[in-house]
XYZ file of C-alpha atoms in Angstrom:
784
model
C -28.913 -35.750 9.069
C -26.732 -33.501 7.031
C -27.644 -29.955 6.855
C -28.363 -28.837 3.390
C -25.649 -26.034 3.610
C -23.031 -28.912 4.057
C -23.854 -30.485 0.809
C -22.133 -27.966 -1.202
C -18.891 -29.626 -1.214
C -17.882 -29.413 -4.948
C -16.902 -26.713 -7.535
C -18.670 -27.805 -10.573
C -17.179 -26.514 -14.314
C -19.727 -27.346 -17.012
C -18.793 -26.747 -20.611
C -15.585 -24.900 -20.366
C -14.261 -23.633 -23.730
C -11.689 -20.851 -23.013
C -8.696 -20.991 -25.073
C -7.947 -24.553 -26.168
C -10.352 -26.232 -23.738
C -13.005 -28.511 -25.458
C -16.221 -28.502 -23.606
C -14.382 -29.443 -20.327
C -16.603 -30.532 -17.348
C -15.131 -31.264 -14.122
C -15.796 -31.530 -10.429
C -13.212 -30.169 -8.101
C -13.675 -30.859 -4.486
C -13.786 -28.074 -1.749
C -11.483 -27.941 1.361
C -8.955 -30.246 -0.452
C -5.816 -29.738 -2.462
C -6.100 -30.363 -5.899
C -3.229 -30.437 -8.495
C -3.674 -29.706 -12.230
C -1.052 -31.378 -14.435
C -0.726 -32.096 -18.185
C 1.918 -31.059 -20.883
C 2.854 -27.377 -21.289
C 0.094 -25.905 -23.432
C -2.663 -28.675 -22.453
C -5.099 -26.099 -21.044
C -4.350 -26.196 -17.226
C -4.094 -22.520 -16.906
C -6.979 -22.036 -19.147
C -9.320 -24.025 -16.833
C -7.863 -22.961 -13.413
C -7.076 -18.977 -13.859
C -8.994 -18.181 -17.022
C -12.275 -19.996 -16.033
C -12.487 -20.841 -12.308
C -10.372 -18.015 -10.780
C -11.506 -15.327 -13.374
C -15.380 -15.883 -13.006
C -14.862 -15.908 -9.006
C -13.146 -12.556 -9.187
C -15.687 -11.117 -11.921
C -18.679 -12.183 -9.611
C -16.895 -10.341 -6.682
C -16.259 -7.236 -8.655
C -20.026 -7.190 -9.576
C -21.021 -6.902 -5.887
C -19.389 -3.384 -5.998
C -21.231 -0.325 -6.937
C -21.488 0.873 -10.460
C -19.264 3.731 -9.467
C -16.549 1.632 -7.965
C -16.512 -0.725 -10.738
C -15.602 2.120 -13.022
C -12.297 2.356 -11.397
C -11.658 -1.572 -11.456
C -10.340 -3.588 -14.413
C -13.325 -5.063 -16.464
C -13.229 -8.852 -16.616
C -14.969 -10.557 -19.459
C -17.369 -13.643 -18.532
C -15.098 -16.743 -19.350
C -16.649 -19.057 -22.039
C -18.219 -21.738 -20.060
C -21.902 -23.109 -19.736
C -21.967 -22.888 -15.989
C -19.863 -22.748 -12.697
C -21.322 -24.001 -9.552
C -20.080 -23.781 -6.018
C -17.426 -21.107 -6.514
C -15.786 -19.471 -3.396
C -13.662 -16.213 -3.143
C -10.658 -17.006 -5.128
C -7.158 -15.520 -4.270
C -4.668 -15.699 -7.155
C -0.971 -16.198 -6.148
C 0.909 -16.003 -9.556
C 4.328 -15.467 -10.840
C 3.777 -11.874 -11.961
C 6.848 -9.810 -11.256
C 6.261 -7.223 -8.362
C 5.951 -3.725 -9.024
C 8.331 -2.033 -11.396
C 8.866 1.391 -9.232
C 12.242 2.187 -8.440
C 11.307 2.947 -4.825
C 9.557 -0.347 -4.221
C 11.592 -2.804 -1.943
C 10.851 -6.017 -0.514
C 9.993 -4.198 2.776
C 7.442 -1.846 1.203
C 5.459 -4.539 -0.860
C 5.084 -6.779 2.432
C 4.374 -3.961 4.943
C 7.404 -5.035 6.990
C 9.133 -1.643 6.247
C 5.973 0.098 7.521
C 6.051 -1.595 10.868
C 9.782 -0.670 11.140
C 8.949 2.833 10.297
C 6.247 3.058 13.182
C 8.719 1.074 15.633
C 11.665 3.546 15.038
C 9.340 6.544 15.550
C 8.348 5.184 18.759
C 11.338 3.604 20.265
C 14.181 5.354 18.178
C 16.582 7.936 19.890
C 16.738 10.767 19.473
C 13.109 11.092 18.479
C 12.933 12.826 15.027
C 9.158 12.915 14.170
C 6.248 10.475 13.181
C 6.672 7.452 11.199
C 6.639 9.507 7.855
C 9.868 10.824 8.863
C 11.357 7.479 8.085
C 9.623 7.120 4.710
C 11.779 7.423 1.592
C 8.630 7.871 -0.596
C 7.653 11.246 1.350
C 9.557 14.364 1.159
C 9.804 16.881 4.076
C 7.771 19.989 3.037
C 7.691 23.476 4.632
C 4.954 25.883 4.371
C 4.190 29.477 5.484
C 1.470 31.742 5.299
C -2.461 31.452 5.740
C -3.803 28.051 6.233
C -7.697 27.939 5.284
C -10.091 25.421 6.632
C -13.737 24.911 5.533
C -15.967 23.967 8.361
C -19.798 23.653 8.374
C -20.254 26.546 6.179
C -17.681 28.935 7.525
C -13.902 29.403 6.846
C -11.389 29.463 9.656
C -8.053 31.184 8.756
C -4.780 30.584 10.627
C -1.296 32.248 10.093
C 1.343 29.451 10.142
C 5.042 30.252 9.877
C 7.498 27.644 8.706
C 4.914 24.545 9.265
C 7.016 21.304 8.664
C 5.460 18.270 7.420
C 8.174 15.521 7.967
C 9.081 13.083 5.389
C 12.403 10.853 5.085
C 13.224 10.974 1.462
C 16.899 12.033 0.631
C 16.358 15.339 -1.209
C 19.500 14.427 -3.360
C 18.248 11.191 -4.884
C 14.616 11.711 -4.130
C 14.595 8.406 -2.187
C 15.894 6.244 -4.931
C 19.373 5.684 -3.472
C 21.265 6.696 -6.692
C 21.981 9.478 -8.698
C 22.382 9.513 -12.270
C 24.790 11.226 -14.709
C 24.295 11.650 -18.467
C 26.800 10.935 -21.181
C 25.864 13.856 -23.343
C 27.466 12.213 -26.587
C 24.511 9.456 -26.202
C 21.929 12.498 -25.717
C 22.802 14.548 -28.974
C 25.222 14.522 -31.934
C 27.201 17.792 -31.428
C 27.982 18.098 -35.152
C 24.376 18.085 -36.346
C 21.512 20.549 -36.149
C 18.019 19.694 -34.293
C 16.732 20.008 -37.658
C 19.158 17.264 -38.926
C 18.217 14.994 -36.175
C 20.802 15.862 -33.561
C 18.937 14.511 -30.490
C 19.436 10.633 -30.126
C 16.853 10.212 -27.532
C 14.168 7.644 -28.493
C 10.989 9.450 -29.322
C 12.207 12.809 -30.393
C 11.562 13.646 -34.109
C 11.710 17.023 -35.444
C 9.143 16.569 -38.271
C 6.181 16.683 -36.090
C 5.217 18.868 -33.136
C 8.633 18.709 -31.311
C 10.185 20.620 -34.196
C 7.700 23.209 -33.745
C 7.884 23.319 -29.994
C 11.753 23.604 -29.775
C 11.531 26.119 -32.484
C 8.894 28.151 -30.469
C 10.758 27.929 -27.312
C 13.567 30.086 -28.744
C 16.284 27.267 -29.897
C 18.200 27.677 -33.126
C 17.054 24.739 -35.358
C 19.722 25.042 -37.926
C 22.846 25.543 -35.881
C 24.867 22.444 -34.975
C 24.249 21.906 -31.172
C 28.343 21.700 -30.350
C 28.079 25.629 -31.304
C 25.234 26.357 -28.907
C 25.870 29.139 -26.342
C 25.791 27.939 -22.582
C 22.335 29.590 -22.439
C 21.077 28.034 -25.549
C 22.359 24.543 -24.120
C 20.725 24.983 -20.768
C 17.609 25.694 -22.313
C 17.668 22.662 -24.574
C 18.676 20.254 -21.764
C 17.701 21.305 -18.423
C 14.714 23.929 -18.831
C 11.741 23.371 -16.473
C 8.323 22.977 -18.017
C 7.388 26.367 -19.304
C 4.155 27.228 -21.008
C 4.771 28.679 -24.649
C 2.286 29.518 -27.587
C 3.252 27.840 -30.927
C 1.025 28.647 -34.106
C -1.588 29.855 -32.025
C -1.770 26.780 -29.517
C -0.662 26.760 -25.867
C 1.855 24.001 -25.246
C 4.472 23.278 -22.917
C 8.433 23.068 -23.365
C 10.595 21.284 -21.157
C 14.498 20.378 -21.378
C 15.325 17.012 -22.957
C 17.260 15.802 -19.727
C 14.280 17.069 -17.670
C 11.861 14.954 -19.752
C 14.168 11.983 -19.597
C 14.425 11.881 -15.801
C 10.700 12.161 -15.544
C 9.451 9.856 -18.216
C 12.406 7.343 -18.226
C 14.239 7.281 -15.022
C 11.062 7.091 -12.804
C 10.593 3.644 -14.077
C 12.366 0.433 -13.255
C 14.928 -0.507 -15.877
C 13.646 -4.085 -15.904
C 10.019 -2.793 -17.039
C 11.384 -0.696 -19.899
C 10.652 -1.323 -23.588
C 13.848 -2.911 -24.964
C 14.852 0.050 -27.116
C 14.266 2.511 -24.041
C 16.205 0.278 -21.758
C 19.257 0.071 -24.279
C 19.148 3.885 -24.561
C 19.140 4.337 -20.769
C 21.892 1.886 -20.266
C 24.070 3.594 -22.622
C 23.348 7.079 -21.876
C 23.007 7.104 -18.220
C 25.315 5.975 -15.470
C 24.016 5.380 -11.753
C 26.042 5.881 -8.768
C 25.413 5.489 -5.240
C 24.005 8.712 -3.603
C 26.632 10.437 -2.103
C 24.455 12.361 0.395
C 22.677 9.381 1.827
C 25.329 6.549 0.899
C 22.441 4.771 -1.056
C 19.986 4.524 2.082
C 17.481 6.671 0.359
C 16.870 8.396 3.736
C 17.687 11.930 5.197
C 20.433 12.523 7.739
C 17.817 13.225 10.433
C 16.063 9.674 9.710
C 19.517 7.962 9.813
C 20.329 9.580 13.328
C 17.767 7.847 15.026
C 18.614 4.646 16.456
C 17.331 1.562 18.510
C 20.109 -0.488 20.310
C 22.534 1.531 18.296
C 21.397 0.581 14.877
C 19.479 2.987 12.466
C 16.570 1.877 10.235
C 18.719 1.644 6.951
C 21.238 -0.395 8.912
C 18.292 -2.726 10.022
C 16.642 -2.973 6.315
C 19.953 -4.122 5.162
C 20.060 -7.050 7.449
C 19.280 -10.429 6.085
C 15.914 -11.380 7.329
C 16.981 -14.347 9.190
C 19.447 -11.874 11.284
C 16.538 -9.191 11.449
C 14.195 -11.774 12.933
C 16.713 -12.425 15.697
C 17.323 -8.741 16.466
C 13.502 -8.195 16.553
C 13.101 -11.100 19.011
C 15.733 -9.772 21.286
C 13.968 -6.192 21.514
C 12.030 -5.607 24.762
C 9.325 -2.732 24.575
C 6.027 -3.337 26.361
C 4.446 -0.314 24.979
C 5.157 -1.658 21.425
C 4.004 -5.281 22.069
C 1.489 -5.958 19.555
C 3.525 -4.233 16.787
C 6.725 -6.321 17.548
C 4.280 -9.476 17.708
C 3.140 -8.504 14.081
C 6.911 -7.680 12.694
C 8.025 -11.083 14.242
C 5.217 -13.109 12.486
C 5.986 -11.304 9.262
C 9.780 -12.107 9.468
C 8.997 -15.870 10.610
C 6.873 -16.083 7.629
C 9.609 -14.761 5.027
C 11.992 -17.665 6.879
C 9.400 -20.364 6.436
C 9.001 -19.633 2.882
C 12.708 -19.839 2.273
C 13.197 -16.209 1.710
C 15.265 -15.555 4.905
C 18.231 -14.755 2.539
C 16.625 -11.459 1.235
C 16.864 -8.003 2.911
C 14.160 -5.648 3.259
C 16.009 -3.104 1.265
C 16.320 -5.294 -1.971
C 14.438 -3.736 -5.093
C 11.275 -5.607 -5.660
C 12.087 -5.614 -9.357
C 15.060 -7.713 -8.906
C 13.247 -10.627 -7.511
C 12.553 -13.843 -9.788
C 9.069 -14.962 -10.504
C 9.394 -17.573 -8.164
C 10.267 -15.372 -5.303
C 7.673 -12.769 -6.036
C 5.021 -15.555 -5.898
C 6.474 -16.755 -2.557
C 6.299 -13.057 -1.112
C 2.625 -13.016 -2.213
C 2.007 -15.953 -0.129
C 3.124 -13.988 3.116
C 0.034 -12.132 3.353
C -2.000 -15.194 3.406
C -0.208 -17.457 5.638
C -1.573 -15.804 9.052
C -4.981 -14.863 7.439
C -7.843 -15.728 9.439
C -9.973 -16.246 6.270
C -11.275 -19.608 5.618
C -13.504 -21.355 2.912
C -11.452 -19.382 0.417
C -9.954 -20.835 -2.800
C -6.258 -20.201 -3.027
C -4.888 -20.625 -6.660
C -1.123 -21.229 -7.267
C 0.889 -21.131 -10.393
C 3.902 -23.529 -10.091
C 4.854 -22.569 -6.479
C 7.816 -24.700 -6.597
C 9.475 -22.657 -9.420
C 13.070 -21.347 -8.639
C 13.188 -23.930 -5.545
C 15.788 -26.391 -4.652
C 14.392 -29.828 -4.098
C 15.691 -29.284 -0.438
C 13.040 -26.220 -0.289
C 10.304 -27.937 -2.162
C 9.230 -30.033 1.105
C 8.686 -26.881 3.140
C 6.349 -25.548 0.095
C 4.405 -28.476 0.351
C 3.950 -28.110 4.186
C 2.711 -24.618 3.493
C 0.224 -25.596 0.940
C -1.180 -28.261 3.286
C -1.423 -25.850 6.143
C -3.616 -23.678 3.948
C -5.879 -26.522 3.044
C -5.929 -27.635 6.861
C -7.331 -24.543 7.796
C -10.632 -25.351 5.693
C -9.407 -23.679 2.258
C -9.614 -25.157 -1.183
C -6.124 -25.127 -2.744
C -5.852 -25.478 -6.472
C -2.125 -25.862 -7.847
C -1.023 -25.965 -11.265
C 2.157 -28.060 -11.083
C 4.658 -30.475 -12.793
C 7.183 -31.491 -10.030
C 6.453 -35.137 -8.969
C 7.096 -34.066 -5.236
C 4.190 -31.508 -5.433
C 1.878 -33.783 -7.160
C 2.532 -36.358 -4.540
C 0.663 -34.416 -1.605
C -2.378 -34.179 -3.798
C -5.981 -35.072 -2.224
C -7.383 -34.976 -6.105
C -5.618 -34.827 -9.275
C -7.041 -33.486 -12.802
C -4.902 -34.267 -15.817
C -5.380 -32.381 -18.984
C -4.347 -33.448 -22.347
C -3.617 -35.935 -24.202
C -1.374 -33.224 -25.887
C -0.837 -29.609 -26.177
C -2.554 -26.695 -28.088
C -5.297 -28.088 -30.311
C -4.304 -31.615 -29.451
C -5.119 -31.041 -25.622
C -7.868 -29.155 -23.979
C -9.594 -32.349 -22.623
C -9.599 -34.035 -19.079
C -7.748 -37.252 -19.372
C -7.761 -38.219 -15.726
C -9.335 -37.455 -12.500
C -8.716 -39.074 -9.342
C -6.086 -39.956 -6.557
C -2.209 -39.797 -7.200
C -1.875 -43.571 -6.678
C -4.653 -44.041 -9.546
C -2.623 -41.729 -11.783
C 0.455 -43.484 -11.354
C -1.644 -46.713 -12.572
C -3.127 -44.670 -15.603
C -1.936 -44.777 -19.044
C -1.887 -40.848 -19.462
C 1.195 -38.865 -20.194
C 1.536 -37.923 -16.722
C 0.868 -41.227 -15.272
C 3.590 -42.819 -17.485
C 6.260 -40.221 -16.481
C 5.629 -39.956 -12.724
C 7.928 -42.888 -12.447
C 10.370 -41.284 -15.059
C 14.039 -40.705 -13.713
C 16.967 -39.528 -15.737
C 19.989 -41.495 -15.300
C 23.600 -40.246 -14.993
C 25.431 -40.469 -18.452
C 27.932 -43.106 -18.768
C 30.458 -40.729 -20.513
C 30.516 -36.691 -20.273
C 31.925 -34.488 -22.794
C 35.413 -33.047 -22.639
C 35.824 -29.209 -22.161
C 37.452 -27.154 -24.880
C 38.787 -24.227 -22.720
C 36.955 -22.373 -20.038
C 35.217 -19.136 -19.225
C 37.312 -17.735 -16.309
C 35.431 -15.950 -13.265
C 37.758 -14.088 -10.694
C 36.728 -12.417 -7.636
C 32.971 -12.307 -8.218
C 31.428 -10.537 -5.206
C 28.109 -9.308 -6.392
C 25.318 -9.506 -3.876
C 26.194 -12.588 -1.470
C 29.065 -13.929 -3.620
C 32.278 -14.413 -1.439
C 35.039 -13.564 -3.702
C 34.263 -16.520 -5.983
C 36.783 -17.942 -8.419
C 35.520 -20.472 -10.832
C 36.034 -21.707 -14.408
C 33.005 -22.467 -16.531
C 34.098 -25.189 -19.042
C 33.327 -24.531 -22.713
C 31.937 -27.019 -25.270
C 29.912 -28.901 -22.844
C 26.628 -28.673 -20.945
C 27.315 -27.035 -17.403
C 24.601 -26.866 -14.812
C 24.823 -24.241 -12.078
C 22.904 -25.391 -8.793
C 22.254 -24.707 -5.289
C 19.498 -23.817 -2.984
C 17.457 -20.712 -3.542
C 19.473 -17.631 -2.795
C 22.912 -19.133 -2.806
C 24.088 -16.800 -5.494
C 23.611 -18.850 -8.667
C 22.007 -15.784 -10.647
C 24.177 -13.307 -9.069
C 27.506 -15.472 -10.519
C 26.146 -16.110 -14.094
C 24.214 -12.962 -14.623
C 26.592 -10.631 -12.911
C 29.845 -12.145 -14.351
C 28.929 -14.221 -17.385
C 25.868 -13.034 -19.082
C 27.209 -9.568 -20.219
C 30.186 -11.108 -22.030
C 30.718 -10.806 -25.796
C 29.460 -13.724 -27.513
C 26.892 -14.726 -24.775
C 23.260 -14.903 -25.216
C 21.476 -14.948 -21.885
C 17.764 -16.182 -21.970
C 16.382 -15.342 -18.570
C 12.592 -15.676 -17.199
C 11.684 -11.938 -18.002
C 8.018 -11.648 -19.444
C 7.601 -11.237 -23.110
C 6.542 -7.853 -23.830
C 3.790 -7.871 -26.407
C 0.138 -6.711 -27.117
C -2.793 -8.990 -28.130
C -1.620 -8.071 -31.658
C 1.745 -9.855 -30.958
C 2.006 -13.739 -31.809
C 4.813 -16.012 -32.429
C 5.152 -15.107 -36.277
C 5.913 -11.471 -35.254
C 7.879 -12.321 -32.144
C 10.121 -14.883 -33.848
C 10.857 -12.820 -36.786
C 9.168 -15.456 -39.244
C 6.716 -13.246 -40.612
C 9.413 -11.045 -42.359
C 10.545 -13.371 -44.782
C 6.966 -14.717 -45.208
C 5.429 -11.256 -46.183
C 8.445 -10.696 -48.555
C 7.815 -14.246 -50.355
C 4.082 -13.411 -50.633
C 4.929 -9.840 -51.978
C 7.595 -11.049 -54.547
C 5.174 -13.958 -55.577
C 2.375 -11.334 -56.176
C 4.480 -8.042 -57.392
C 3.009 -6.042 -54.492
C 4.511 -4.369 -51.367
C 5.154 -6.573 -48.445
C 3.402 -4.132 -46.050
C 0.080 -5.480 -47.290
C 0.721 -8.613 -45.635
C 0.784 -7.116 -42.359
C -2.144 -6.781 -40.101
C -0.642 -4.030 -38.369
C 0.195 -1.997 -41.460
C -1.299 -1.459 -44.894
C -3.227 -4.824 -45.353
C -5.333 -4.432 -42.047
C -8.956 -4.820 -42.228
C -10.103 -1.152 -41.823
C -13.248 -2.058 -39.685
C -11.418 -3.966 -37.014
C -7.988 -2.364 -37.691
C -6.238 -5.635 -37.846
C -7.558 -7.126 -34.512
C -9.851 -9.633 -36.145
C -12.541 -8.697 -33.379
C -14.430 -5.549 -32.409
C -14.189 -4.525 -28.829
C -17.307 -2.723 -27.421
C -16.877 -0.758 -24.191
C -19.998 -0.806 -21.848
C -18.815 1.521 -19.333
C -18.506 -0.349 -15.999
C -19.764 -3.742 -17.329
C -17.606 -5.993 -18.941
C -16.046 -5.214 -22.653
C -17.745 -7.383 -25.259
C -15.299 -8.593 -28.197
C -17.226 -9.909 -31.292
C -15.428 -11.323 -34.484
C -15.294 -8.507 -37.120
C -18.083 -9.188 -39.741
C -16.125 -7.622 -42.425
C -13.069 -9.906 -42.390
C -14.531 -12.606 -40.614
C -11.865 -12.604 -38.012
C -9.018 -12.989 -40.674
C -7.569 -9.435 -39.903
C -6.795 -8.715 -43.296
C -8.584 -6.685 -46.182
C -10.497 -8.781 -48.679
C -8.314 -7.698 -51.700
C -5.233 -8.850 -49.595
C -6.673 -12.214 -49.208
C -6.709 -12.526 -53.083
C -2.778 -13.047 -53.208
C -1.650 -16.463 -52.802
C 1.575 -18.315 -51.997
C 1.758 -21.966 -52.517
C -2.076 -22.077 -52.902
C -2.599 -20.157 -49.562
C -3.436 -16.585 -48.607
C -1.836 -14.750 -45.539
C -4.565 -15.601 -43.193
C -4.300 -19.284 -43.952
C -0.748 -19.290 -43.201
C -1.197 -17.707 -39.716
C -3.686 -20.204 -38.979
C -1.222 -22.944 -39.309
C 0.596 -24.766 -36.535
C 4.185 -24.389 -36.402
C 4.640 -27.958 -37.607
C 2.221 -27.465 -40.633
C 3.921 -24.217 -41.572
C 7.398 -25.947 -41.385
C 6.451 -28.631 -43.933
C 4.433 -25.957 -46.014
C 7.722 -23.749 -46.298
C 10.234 -26.424 -46.890
C 9.968 -27.148 -50.615
C 7.905 -26.566 -53.649
C 6.183 -23.544 -54.906
C 5.910 -22.051 -51.222
C 9.744 -22.779 -50.397
C 11.067 -19.912 -48.162
C 14.448 -21.187 -46.773
C 14.702 -18.112 -44.264
C 11.295 -18.798 -42.623
C 11.821 -22.610 -42.564
C 15.026 -22.168 -40.713
C 12.881 -20.084 -37.910
C 9.955 -22.577 -38.093
C 12.415 -25.584 -37.530
C 13.964 -23.851 -34.319
C 10.406 -23.098 -32.954
C 9.518 -26.975 -33.654
C 12.861 -27.753 -31.981
C 11.983 -26.245 -28.574
C 8.512 -28.183 -28.630
C 6.281 -25.356 -29.972
C 5.209 -27.381 -33.126
C 1.519 -27.334 -32.031
C 1.329 -23.485 -31.508
C -0.707 -21.412 -34.172
C 1.602 -18.877 -35.931
C -0.948 -16.064 -35.604
C -2.088 -16.954 -31.874
C -1.823 -13.821 -29.657
C 1.205 -13.913 -27.299
C -1.398 -13.176 -24.480
C -2.626 -16.622 -24.761
C 0.613 -18.568 -24.401
C 1.469 -20.375 -21.211
C 4.544 -19.195 -19.164
C 6.562 -22.251 -20.289
C 5.574 -21.471 -23.904
C 6.562 -17.960 -23.961
C 10.097 -18.790 -22.339
C 10.741 -21.539 -25.269
C 9.571 -18.921 -27.947
C 12.512 -16.584 -26.564
C 14.858 -19.491 -26.545
C 13.852 -20.253 -30.260
C 14.256 -16.301 -31.218
C 17.700 -16.348 -29.744
C 18.860 -19.476 -31.060
C 19.278 -17.821 -34.321
C 22.114 -15.480 -32.879
C 25.689 -16.564 -33.881
C 26.311 -16.871 -30.152
C 28.972 -19.307 -28.841
C 27.748 -19.565 -25.399
C 24.093 -19.781 -24.331
C 23.123 -19.360 -20.489
C 19.371 -20.391 -19.670
C 17.654 -19.708 -16.287
C 15.625 -22.490 -15.300
C 14.469 -23.655 -18.852
C 12.397 -26.436 -17.260
C 9.940 -23.864 -15.880
C 6.320 -24.704 -17.060
C 7.571 -27.954 -18.533
C 6.005 -31.149 -18.124
C 8.033 -34.350 -17.311
C 7.608 -35.386 -20.881
C 8.714 -32.129 -22.203
C 11.802 -31.933 -19.958
C 13.202 -35.217 -22.072
C 12.642 -33.058 -25.286
C 14.652 -30.144 -23.706
C 17.458 -32.210 -22.705
C 17.648 -33.462 -26.487
C 17.554 -29.738 -27.362
C 20.393 -28.740 -25.026
C 22.366 -31.804 -26.367
C 21.951 -30.857 -29.977
C 23.120 -27.231 -29.204
C 26.334 -28.645 -27.505
C 26.918 -31.077 -30.391
C 26.802 -28.148 -32.893
C 29.744 -26.769 -31.034
C 28.161 -24.184 -28.646
C 28.579 -24.081 -24.991
C 25.546 -24.210 -22.660
C 25.320 -22.870 -19.084
C 22.072 -23.703 -17.272
C 20.734 -22.365 -13.839
C 18.579 -25.344 -12.883
C 16.972 -27.297 -9.745
C 15.479 -30.127 -11.870
C 17.285 -33.106 -10.943
C 16.793 -34.600 -14.650
C 18.706 -31.712 -16.138
C 21.607 -32.018 -13.128
C 21.712 -35.908 -14.163
C 22.255 -35.140 -17.870
C 25.100 -32.440 -17.233
C 28.640 -32.879 -18.095
C 29.793 -30.578 -15.272
C 27.801 -29.308 -12.250
C 28.985 -26.214 -10.211
C 27.178 -26.259 -7.029
C 26.673 -23.149 -4.771
C 25.938 -22.940 -1.076
C 25.938 -24.190 1.474
C 23.053 -22.338 2.432
C 21.265 -19.102 1.283
C 22.148 -15.409 1.809
C 25.579 -14.743 3.722
C 25.559 -18.480 4.398
C 25.866 -19.102 0.650
C 27.931 -17.457 -2.098
C 30.749 -19.985 -2.069
C 31.311 -22.755 -4.706
C 30.995 -25.994 -2.470
C 31.371 -28.475 -5.660
C 32.919 -28.534 -9.172
C 32.877 -31.974 -10.853
C 30.942 -34.386 -12.966
C 27.354 -35.461 -11.869
C 28.601 -38.823 -10.904
C 31.355 -37.541 -8.483
C 28.538 -35.159 -7.035
C 26.506 -38.226 -6.251
C 29.312 -40.326 -5.217
C 30.476 -37.546 -2.608
C 27.011 -36.627 -1.393
C 28.872 -33.654 0.249
C 26.121 -31.110 -0.463
C 22.329 -30.774 -0.167
C 22.218 -30.943 -4.031
C 24.453 -34.159 -4.003
C 22.035 -35.893 -1.576
C 18.912 -35.126 -3.391
C 20.520 -35.854 -6.639
C 21.735 -39.396 -5.242
C 17.961 -39.955 -4.019
C 16.652 -39.097 -7.311
C 18.674 -41.358 -9.527
C 18.665 -44.201 -7.003
C 22.109 -44.172 -6.104
């Protein structure tokens, strides 16, 4: 007889309406691997992440005390009638890892923490506890009276030169590099401060800054180039000093002092675009001469195990480091070595053996970040947990996908529920259960069109079912190149003095296993050149006020057209400016903070969620007001602005590009935060296609794309090339490889086993030769 407790073997979702979901009800089997498929924008992430995983996390947070909840992010309850049978959800997504310049692969995985303990125990000479090997902790000295409060009495002790050991290099403060400023990018020597001499973003002398600088004793009307040495030192390098200005106590600090604190303490990748442009033009980073880029003090570097110090160990490729740790024999540190070996072996199992522990975490791709997050779960003793993955095959060569599949099955076989949002046929094939959403995207999706086994999906008539058999074929004829981009002696990261010619006027695909050096070659030697537009996988920065209309720039000509037609100012037609509804400040919703409970959002009653003042909505263009235009889909707006009274050629051009990349279903006013990863990348592509670039570099443009969307993408790439552009694509998808005119394959392996060009030629030649891993997988894919 079955025990009652064993009957709870399903997660039931009833009436989910998050984002574009249309009252979705679905049953997900527990302790099985369920794959969610469907075209990009069909509602997969809304169902898996925004509904199931979000509610699980919210319920767990509610078990903490109100005091603790005050320090935690407040999660709103998903728009769903009921969720039953939930278990603890662990989300393994593609969000990039930390933007701290001291964050490395070693620090985010605890592998470096284990190494620090190892060197503090076994390193010779002994230099101190594990903090002595940390580049996040400075060495501090203290002298004087140390006071300790104990049981209502005070104990005082005289200490002389008490040392708290840390490993941070004092010169570079643990970042490994020192910076130097180009003063011509900091100030215009011919102007005075009042006239705007400072070129640093954020400095304006019209407001408080002008009063603070004057109050600090700086001559405001004298050209900066004529400042005395003391005045220039005060302007640039003054430490924070309390001053009194117009009766207020304020703090003045030098411009460079503030820039070091506010800008240079952040990772360049995480900066806003205008700040990043300033930093890249004004600051040069060079390897720290004192620690030679190791980030550590001389004392920490002097301690060695088997003749190797901790910086040299961190710089090893992880496959080599794992071998080094296996050869260590230290009975007194056996548990530590066992834990370190397991962590390093997990790196290799995940296909990340080509990394090193000193690699800055901000330089990892989304796929690499996701696989690093998997590390901590592989050896976990937890069972009956729901693991949620967002396209775990991103950034993986077909050769690596089989290993990823094995890891997902291992997690399931331990008794966990594994939910995977995925497009790759190889990963869909291992599912116990498939939920297919569609039939279309955006408002045309949000419904469950299929539930069942993979075999049943193949026989179904859904978009996914029809395309599971799809195989792109090799082209009969390839285009002829019109010259080449020459790369000579490329040696960034693991590249081994690579010489290669990238043909112009054709579609070139750069491929190779993860870590073979593709991104190093293209982003390091090609992307920075003049006339080249590089579209990588970096996240789109934008608030809930940002939408496709603002990001793509299409709102600007639309606002001007409304203003011209009605004889008023363009600012009235911006929900972030003069036209905003005063009650909700242009948000369309009112947010009510309820302390430690979830924040409640309700549609604004004044504007009925339209975001604009009532008076603004009286102005029309082609019979529509601005809120009605923002509620249109890209396809509707493209037709609307094409001709007639509402003809706006500048807007039509941008909308045509948005439709071209497959975003015809997206609403112009839809917040960017509701777009899927694939939609955001295609939005970036459309926004940058307007540039007069000759060469486009795309980094895995099939990310987040359904098999059907890949066909549309190939059509778009063809149109770009046929219009006279050159397109270089870093890609693992065999359909894109088969469609290429020219393939450059890097390898043969990853890390120091890669970094060489192992094949150059047409896809047909690659398939015929089968001399590389890529060639074997492509031949299998096209059935050659």
